[in-house]
Amino acid sequence: MNHESITTLGQLKATDYQSRSVKDELRKNLITQLQNKEAGFEGVLGYDETVIPELQTAILSRHNILLLGLRGQAKTRIARLMVNLLDEYIPYVIGSEIFDDPLNPISLYARDLIAEKGDDTPIQWQHRSERYTEKLATPDVTVADLIGDVDPIKAATMKLTYNDERVIHFGLIPRAHRSIFVINELPDLQARIQVALFNMLQEKDIQIRGFKLRLPLDVQFVFTANPEDYTNRGSIVTPLKDRIESQILTHYPKNIAISRKITFQEAKLTQEQRMIEVDGLLKDLVEQVAFEARRSEFIDQKSGVSARLTISAYENLVSTAERRMLINREKSTFVRLSDFTGIIPAVTGKIELVYEGELEGPANVANSLIGKAIRTLFIRYFPDPEKAKKSKKVNPYAPIVEWFTEGGTCDLSDSLNAAQYKKELSKVNGLQDLVKTMHPKLSANQSLLMMEFVLHGLAAFSQLNKEFLDNGFGFSDMFESLFNVDMDDEDDLDFR
């Protein structure tokens, strides 16, 4: 159908166009998509076996939908992608505030215009991208915002009494007629506003300052919310929850592979930053930090750990390496483990600490998460240091630990140029030999990264001492650090 050539109601009637509700429209287009085995909801990863099938079932059932999950679980993105299941264009009566269907008008304006002009009633076409309305629920949202109110200026201008339906100024929901309407963070909406919503969902009538309009709005409602125990700010009133037919639980990525795909899809890097080498080990390490945070006793798990943590952390990690490259006037570089000092601001800004976490301090919690992530991944690449120490076989880490026991130190700040970085690592006895033995096919940069990884891993398993420098890390003997305590620092001593 060439919609551009159809400009009147009469021309529309001459075509095979049929009016459909927005829910029938979504259902029909989803059926076509499923039959053609087309990929829907592109860019939403990790939900193929869980959330997406439940969402498709709800659409086939023509349900209003509640997406329930912690922050950073793509709830809003899913709602926005539902627009792709709408018809590309639909007709509406020109001048209608609520985009009336020419074949099924519901507003007084559209009914009067069609009664006056008949088949000559002018129509226009609305693209599906314009058929999406989103509102963030906040405590200050009013019934007037969502449903409408009496407009005294319109009444005065048109010389109408307040008994006339035309004095009503429609709110967001009536203006979303024949569209998808999304309310984010539904529990934050005041209870009386929620009551007004469920009356609209169930009875299809609007009550505004004494007016009771039977206005059969055609709206696909999608609500998003955190679990009810997430916040004390509010909850979904029971009658409204009862009228939302499908509740779908979202979740965080279940493995590092999916989490990595999400991070690389969402991370906003410049073309210059994309030229910086980032080893797969470090990419996994960024994701592992989030996994460690989601089970940390210092972090409020009811609040959740958003996927935005790894996205921001990855961007900061690359930028830290880029900053060092620019300062040292180098033409290229690769990301090091010492660059992980740069992700701490991204981590501390994305976590909610419990009381014990507040006592530890955000930066200390972030450093602890990085250490736990290193410990988790280390045994995938190297033998377990604790088992190696207890084993009767030759301990592969013995030469390295002995070198530090004899007074050796290794300081790796994120400002070292390539030559200084290599020199600092190469001086540690046995470090290079261990990496060559365990991973003989690595590139030069990867070998240096693995050498640093061994030091961080041994520190994570309490074989070496790791100090946090201003812009990096310093490694030394574990036992020497225990005895070199500043006696003036009373906070670090127990005088019992």
XYZ file of C-alpha atoms in Angstrom:
496
model
C 0.000 0.000 0.000
C 1.365 3.400 -1.053
C 0.374 5.371 2.029
C 1.661 8.691 0.652
C -1.081 8.753 -2.019
C -3.896 8.096 0.489
C -4.860 11.410 2.069
C -8.609 11.149 2.722
C -10.960 8.775 4.513
C -12.643 7.847 1.226
C -9.335 6.805 -0.341
C -8.540 4.725 2.749
C -11.896 2.915 2.554
C -11.141 1.999 -1.073
C -8.069 0.027 0.039
C -7.908 -3.277 1.894
C -6.762 -1.534 5.101
C -8.367 -2.931 8.248
C -8.288 -1.405 11.721
C -6.530 -3.483 14.381
C -5.829 -2.892 18.023
C -2.200 -2.277 18.901
C -2.068 -5.622 20.732
C -3.432 -7.471 17.691
C -0.915 -5.606 15.578
C 1.988 -6.716 17.799
C 0.627 -10.273 17.854
C 0.263 -10.566 14.058
C 3.714 -9.170 13.316
C 5.293 -11.413 15.971
C 3.599 -14.466 14.428
C 5.105 -13.538 11.054
C 8.514 -13.054 12.683
C 8.390 -16.411 14.471
C 7.245 -18.266 11.360
C 10.093 -16.736 9.333
C 12.513 -17.504 12.188
C 13.660 -13.901 12.198
C 15.744 -12.601 15.093
C 13.696 -10.290 17.255
C 14.923 -7.979 20.029
C 18.384 -7.603 18.515
C 21.033 -6.324 20.896
C 19.411 -7.932 23.955
C 21.861 -10.673 24.886
C 21.590 -13.587 27.308
C 17.780 -13.779 27.279
C 17.222 -16.186 24.367
C 16.178 -19.067 26.625
C 14.550 -17.101 29.426
C 13.112 -13.600 29.054
C 12.491 -13.420 25.278
C 10.289 -16.578 25.073
C 8.212 -15.321 28.028
C 7.907 -11.887 26.426
C 6.803 -13.391 23.106
C 4.220 -15.510 24.925
C 2.847 -12.396 26.643
C 2.588 -10.565 23.300
C 0.796 -13.528 21.713
C -1.604 -13.454 24.678
C -2.118 -9.685 24.122
C -1.153 -8.936 27.708
C 0.013 -5.799 29.437
C 3.515 -6.562 30.689
C 5.551 -5.938 33.834
C 9.327 -6.390 33.475
C 10.624 -7.029 36.977
C 14.353 -6.995 37.705
C 17.321 -5.195 39.201
C 18.934 -2.187 37.576
C 20.975 -2.632 34.420
C 19.066 -5.670 33.111
C 17.918 -4.150 29.773
C 14.270 -3.724 30.830
C 13.830 -0.370 29.093
C 15.719 -1.534 26.007
C 13.358 -4.502 25.647
C 10.348 -2.172 25.861
C 11.795 0.150 23.222
C 12.493 -2.748 20.841
C 8.813 -3.758 20.935
C 8.226 -0.836 18.555
C 9.759 -2.958 15.781
C 6.738 -5.277 15.989
C 4.323 -2.469 15.056
C 3.133 -1.815 11.490
C 5.425 0.627 9.719
C 2.660 3.216 9.149
C -0.916 3.666 10.386
C -3.474 6.333 9.345
C -4.939 8.919 11.716
C -7.331 11.844 11.538
C -5.460 15.098 10.983
C -5.713 17.426 13.998
C -6.627 14.705 16.482
C -4.751 15.016 19.763
C -4.955 11.277 20.333
C -4.266 10.167 16.733
C -7.750 8.741 16.134
C -8.186 5.794 13.799
C -10.200 7.186 10.824
C -12.230 3.941 10.689
C -12.792 3.811 14.455
C -12.699 7.348 15.963
C -13.155 7.708 19.730
C -12.597 11.420 20.444
C -15.327 14.037 20.100
C -13.115 16.041 17.724
C -12.608 13.144 15.282
C -16.252 12.014 15.392
C -17.502 15.538 14.682
C -14.981 16.052 11.853
C -15.925 12.791 10.152
C -19.630 13.574 10.586
C -19.020 16.951 8.905
C -16.692 15.977 6.038
C -17.423 12.301 5.531
C -15.118 10.657 2.992
C -13.296 13.962 2.491
C -11.942 13.841 6.054
C -8.177 14.463 5.746
C -5.846 11.805 7.128
C -2.120 11.452 7.682
C 0.182 8.515 8.379
C 2.141 7.946 11.574
C 5.434 6.001 11.562
C 5.930 3.303 14.201
C 8.903 5.192 15.679
C 6.406 7.875 16.791
C 4.153 5.339 18.500
C 6.202 4.938 21.664
C 5.823 6.992 24.835
C 7.985 6.551 27.918
C 7.569 8.096 31.352
C 9.848 7.746 34.353
C 7.711 7.363 37.464
C 8.650 9.844 40.156
C 6.730 10.869 43.300
C 5.828 14.226 41.727
C 3.971 12.718 38.735
C 0.311 13.778 38.774
C -2.941 12.495 37.306
C -2.863 15.540 35.022
C 0.509 14.444 33.620
C -0.648 10.933 32.780
C -4.374 11.285 32.069
C -5.203 14.962 31.643
C -6.872 17.996 33.179
C -9.333 20.778 32.450
C -7.724 23.577 30.439
C -9.253 26.931 31.533
C -7.450 28.817 28.755
C -8.985 26.534 26.120
C -12.390 26.978 27.743
C -12.059 30.764 27.700
C -10.688 30.908 24.134
C -13.374 28.615 22.697
C -16.075 30.103 24.974
C -16.984 26.712 26.380
C -18.385 25.767 29.779
C -16.556 23.310 32.012
C -19.275 20.790 31.202
C -17.981 20.510 27.638
C -15.644 17.600 26.855
C -13.564 19.828 24.567
C -12.075 21.776 27.506
C -10.031 18.707 28.524
C -6.295 18.753 27.837
C -5.241 15.124 27.408
C -2.235 13.730 29.255
C 0.451 11.307 28.105
C -1.628 8.111 28.131
C -4.524 9.327 25.929
C -1.924 10.790 23.561
C -0.375 7.307 23.414
C -3.624 5.927 21.905
C -2.749 3.121 19.425
C 0.810 3.077 20.764
C 3.109 1.481 23.329
C 3.197 3.299 26.664
C 6.000 2.532 29.128
C 6.194 3.540 32.785
C 9.648 2.988 34.220
C 10.109 2.309 37.957
C 6.393 1.823 38.567
C 6.689 1.444 42.403
C 7.848 5.070 42.637
C 4.442 6.218 41.404
C 2.131 7.404 44.186
C -0.600 4.930 45.161
C -3.425 7.251 44.098
C -1.873 7.580 40.624
C -1.580 3.803 40.378
C -5.273 3.519 41.271
C -6.122 5.871 38.391
C -4.071 3.615 36.108
C -5.816 0.374 36.956
C -9.200 2.029 36.456
C -8.039 2.898 32.962
C -6.713 -0.616 32.320
C -9.881 -2.332 33.500
C -12.833 -0.008 32.878
C -11.483 2.009 29.929
C -12.935 5.214 31.371
C -11.146 8.429 32.328
C -12.100 10.552 35.315
C -10.874 14.159 35.258
C -12.219 16.695 37.747
C -15.806 15.450 37.613
C -15.759 14.323 33.983
C -16.310 10.621 33.442
C -15.423 9.825 29.859
C -15.943 6.393 28.377
C -12.854 6.570 26.168
C -11.827 3.090 24.962
C -8.139 3.813 24.586
C -6.059 1.286 22.680
C -2.703 1.128 24.484
C -0.078 -1.572 25.012
C 1.158 -0.943 28.545
C 4.665 -2.001 29.549
C 5.795 -1.383 33.121
C 9.274 -1.827 34.566
C 10.111 -2.187 38.240
C 12.756 -3.374 40.644
C 11.736 -6.184 43.010
C 9.472 -4.871 45.739
C 12.051 -5.442 48.455
C 14.633 -3.360 46.578
C 13.471 -0.050 47.977
C 11.334 1.412 50.721
C 10.207 4.227 48.444
C 7.096 2.388 47.357
C 5.535 -0.696 45.845
C 2.984 -1.673 43.239
C -0.542 -1.519 44.664
C -2.174 -4.953 44.619
C -5.201 -4.106 42.395
C -2.902 -2.684 39.704
C -0.518 -5.635 39.861
C -3.515 -7.950 39.515
C -4.521 -6.226 36.269
C -1.070 -6.533 34.663
C -1.482 -9.936 33.058
C 2.160 -11.009 32.551
C 5.072 -10.451 34.940
C 8.463 -11.314 33.456
C 11.593 -11.621 35.580
C 14.843 -10.331 34.075
C 18.320 -11.301 35.261
C 22.017 -10.519 34.919
C 24.259 -12.406 32.425
C 24.774 -15.972 33.590
C 28.327 -16.353 32.293
C 31.348 -14.265 31.350
C 31.002 -14.939 27.609
C 27.583 -13.251 27.428
C 28.695 -10.478 29.763
C 31.660 -9.772 27.475
C 29.426 -9.504 24.415
C 27.201 -7.001 26.213
C 30.189 -4.917 27.299
C 31.754 -4.746 23.822
C 28.382 -3.985 22.245
C 27.703 -1.072 24.595
C 31.194 0.331 25.259
C 31.717 3.629 23.468
C 35.321 3.721 22.294
C 36.878 6.094 19.775
C 38.656 4.778 16.691
C 42.012 5.550 18.333
C 41.046 3.626 21.459
C 40.017 0.608 19.407
C 43.622 0.357 18.205
C 44.852 -0.276 21.761
C 45.516 -3.963 22.373
C 43.352 -5.549 25.083
C 44.066 -9.193 25.834
C 41.171 -11.591 26.344
C 42.398 -12.248 29.882
C 41.806 -8.604 30.819
C 38.394 -8.581 29.145
C 37.394 -11.582 31.235
C 38.855 -9.944 34.322
C 36.638 -6.872 33.909
C 33.571 -9.101 33.732
C 34.733 -11.187 36.685
C 34.870 -8.038 38.834
C 31.101 -7.651 38.311
C 30.489 -11.328 39.104
C 32.478 -10.953 42.325
C 30.498 -7.812 43.194
C 27.214 -9.698 42.764
C 28.181 -12.063 45.566
C 30.149 -9.696 47.797
C 29.020 -9.325 51.403
C 29.995 -5.633 51.290
C 27.519 -4.781 48.521
C 23.739 -4.467 48.804
C 22.537 -7.319 46.585
C 18.951 -6.025 46.669
C 20.213 -2.963 44.842
C 22.007 -5.076 42.244
C 25.199 -4.542 40.258
C 24.326 -3.047 36.900
C 25.792 -4.228 33.602
C 26.835 -0.591 33.231
C 29.607 -1.319 35.751
C 31.571 -3.473 33.301
C 30.839 -1.120 30.407
C 32.181 1.910 32.298
C 35.066 -0.112 33.731
C 36.141 -1.322 30.295
C 36.018 2.209 28.887
C 38.135 3.465 31.814
C 40.596 0.583 31.436
C 41.279 1.428 27.806
C 41.446 5.146 28.572
C 44.019 4.541 31.339
C 46.278 2.780 28.851
C 45.668 5.533 26.297
C 46.593 8.213 28.839
C 49.898 6.470 29.573
C 50.625 6.164 25.854
C 49.988 9.874 25.303
C 52.107 10.968 28.300
C 55.018 8.757 27.195
C 54.588 9.877 23.563
C 54.318 6.271 22.401
C 52.629 5.324 19.136
C 51.026 2.158 20.481
C 50.473 0.328 23.734
C 48.594 -2.563 25.313
C 46.486 -2.674 28.449
C 48.266 -3.928 31.587
C 47.004 -5.199 34.900
C 48.419 -2.108 36.581
C 45.897 -0.127 34.497
C 43.136 -1.607 36.653
C 43.662 1.279 39.066
C 41.743 3.262 36.447
C 38.541 1.229 36.775
C 38.078 1.995 40.479
C 36.003 5.184 39.863
C 33.721 3.185 37.553
C 33.255 0.464 40.176
C 32.671 2.744 43.182
C 30.065 4.724 41.243
C 28.002 1.654 40.391
C 27.712 -0.183 43.714
C 25.582 0.379 46.804
C 27.462 -0.594 49.959
C 25.973 -2.115 53.090
C 27.121 -0.858 56.510
C 30.178 -3.157 56.593
C 31.128 -1.980 53.116
C 30.888 1.648 54.170
C 33.294 0.883 57.019
C 35.749 -0.649 54.546
C 35.428 2.291 52.167
C 34.372 2.230 48.482
C 37.942 2.207 47.105
C 38.999 -0.670 49.369
C 35.929 -2.668 48.358
C 36.715 -2.032 44.681
C 40.341 -3.157 45.158
C 39.105 -6.236 47.000
C 36.808 -7.110 44.090
C 39.695 -6.804 41.633
C 41.828 -9.061 43.841
C 39.086 -11.686 44.079
C 38.575 -11.584 40.317
C 42.308 -12.175 39.771
C 42.255 -15.072 42.232
C 39.285 -16.668 40.455
C 40.828 -16.449 36.990
C 44.435 -17.192 37.985
C 43.969 -20.950 38.405
C 42.636 -21.172 34.832
C 46.045 -20.163 33.523
C 48.480 -21.360 36.196
C 48.670 -24.025 38.934
C 46.971 -23.254 42.224
C 49.702 -21.588 44.375
C 48.293 -23.032 47.606
C 48.301 -26.586 46.265
C 51.739 -26.092 44.692
C 53.127 -24.946 48.043
C 51.806 -28.044 49.841
C 52.692 -30.483 47.058
C 55.726 -32.759 47.268
C 56.547 -31.888 43.676
C 58.725 -28.922 42.704
C 56.925 -25.662 43.405
C 56.998 -23.651 40.128
C 56.603 -20.407 42.086
C 59.518 -21.067 44.479
C 62.207 -19.087 42.526
C 59.881 -16.066 42.303
C 58.928 -16.093 45.978
C 62.566 -16.648 47.050
C 63.652 -13.639 44.990
C 61.255 -11.440 46.932
C 62.245 -13.129 50.232
C 65.835 -12.069 49.587
C 64.730 -8.430 49.454
C 63.611 -7.977 45.848
C 60.807 -5.519 45.066
C 58.866 -4.769 41.907
C 56.940 -1.511 41.429
C 54.535 -1.353 38.502
C 52.960 2.074 38.127
C 50.659 2.833 35.215
C 53.068 5.568 34.057
C 55.954 3.238 33.077
C 56.802 3.299 29.389
C 57.153 0.025 27.472
C 60.892 -0.340 28.126
C 60.603 0.438 31.859
C 57.682 -1.966 32.222
C 59.614 -4.792 30.575
C 62.743 -4.062 32.627
C 60.846 -4.043 35.925
C 59.227 -7.413 35.222
C 62.311 -9.041 33.758
C 64.371 -8.467 36.909
C 62.158 -10.862 38.915
C 63.982 -14.190 38.990
C 62.031 -17.146 37.570
C 59.068 -15.076 36.364
C 59.816 -15.176 32.661
C 60.771 -18.871 32.760
C 57.457 -19.799 34.414
C 55.430 -17.995 31.752
C 57.455 -19.542 28.909
C 56.973 -22.999 30.390
C 53.217 -22.660 30.956
C 52.360 -20.579 27.849
C 55.095 -20.957 25.215
C 53.126 -19.534 22.256
C 52.387 -16.060 23.560
C 53.391 -12.829 21.825
C 55.903 -10.499 23.489
C 53.152 -8.262 24.886
C 51.118 -11.218 26.112
C 54.178 -12.686 27.841
C 54.764 -9.435 29.734
C 51.086 -9.308 30.689
C 51.234 -12.891 31.958
C 54.348 -12.108 33.970
C 52.499 -9.305 35.708
C 49.469 -11.585 36.119
C 51.631 -14.091 38.019
C 52.660 -11.395 40.518
C 49.049 -10.324 41.071
C 47.982 -13.953 41.357
C 50.621 -14.797 43.961
C 49.545 -11.727 45.930
C 45.910 -12.820 45.703
C 46.917 -16.198 47.186
C 48.948 -14.482 49.955
C 52.317 -15.620 48.569
C 53.485 -12.036 47.975
C 52.649 -8.664 49.463
C 50.911 -6.181 47.151
C 50.834 -2.523 48.088
C 48.669 0.037 46.370
C 50.837 2.843 45.055
C 49.489 6.190 43.866
C 49.311 4.998 40.262
C 49.881 1.276 40.385
C 51.064 -1.598 42.512
C 54.230 -2.566 44.395
C 55.184 -6.171 45.149
C 57.445 -7.351 47.972
C 58.020 -10.236 50.384
C 54.925 -11.241 52.302
C 56.564 -11.863 55.680
C 58.759 -8.773 55.621
C 55.669 -6.621 55.162
C 54.123 -8.134 58.285
C 57.041 -6.989 60.447
C 57.564 -3.593 58.816
C 54.597 -2.008 60.611
C 54.681 1.678 61.472
C 54.414 1.655 65.280
C 52.879 5.151 65.195
C 49.899 3.934 63.232
C 47.621 2.929 66.083
C 44.749 2.141 63.711
C 46.659 -0.852 62.318
C 47.560 -2.354 65.714
C 45.693 -4.428 68.202
C 46.967 -3.628 71.738
C 44.918 -6.273 73.541
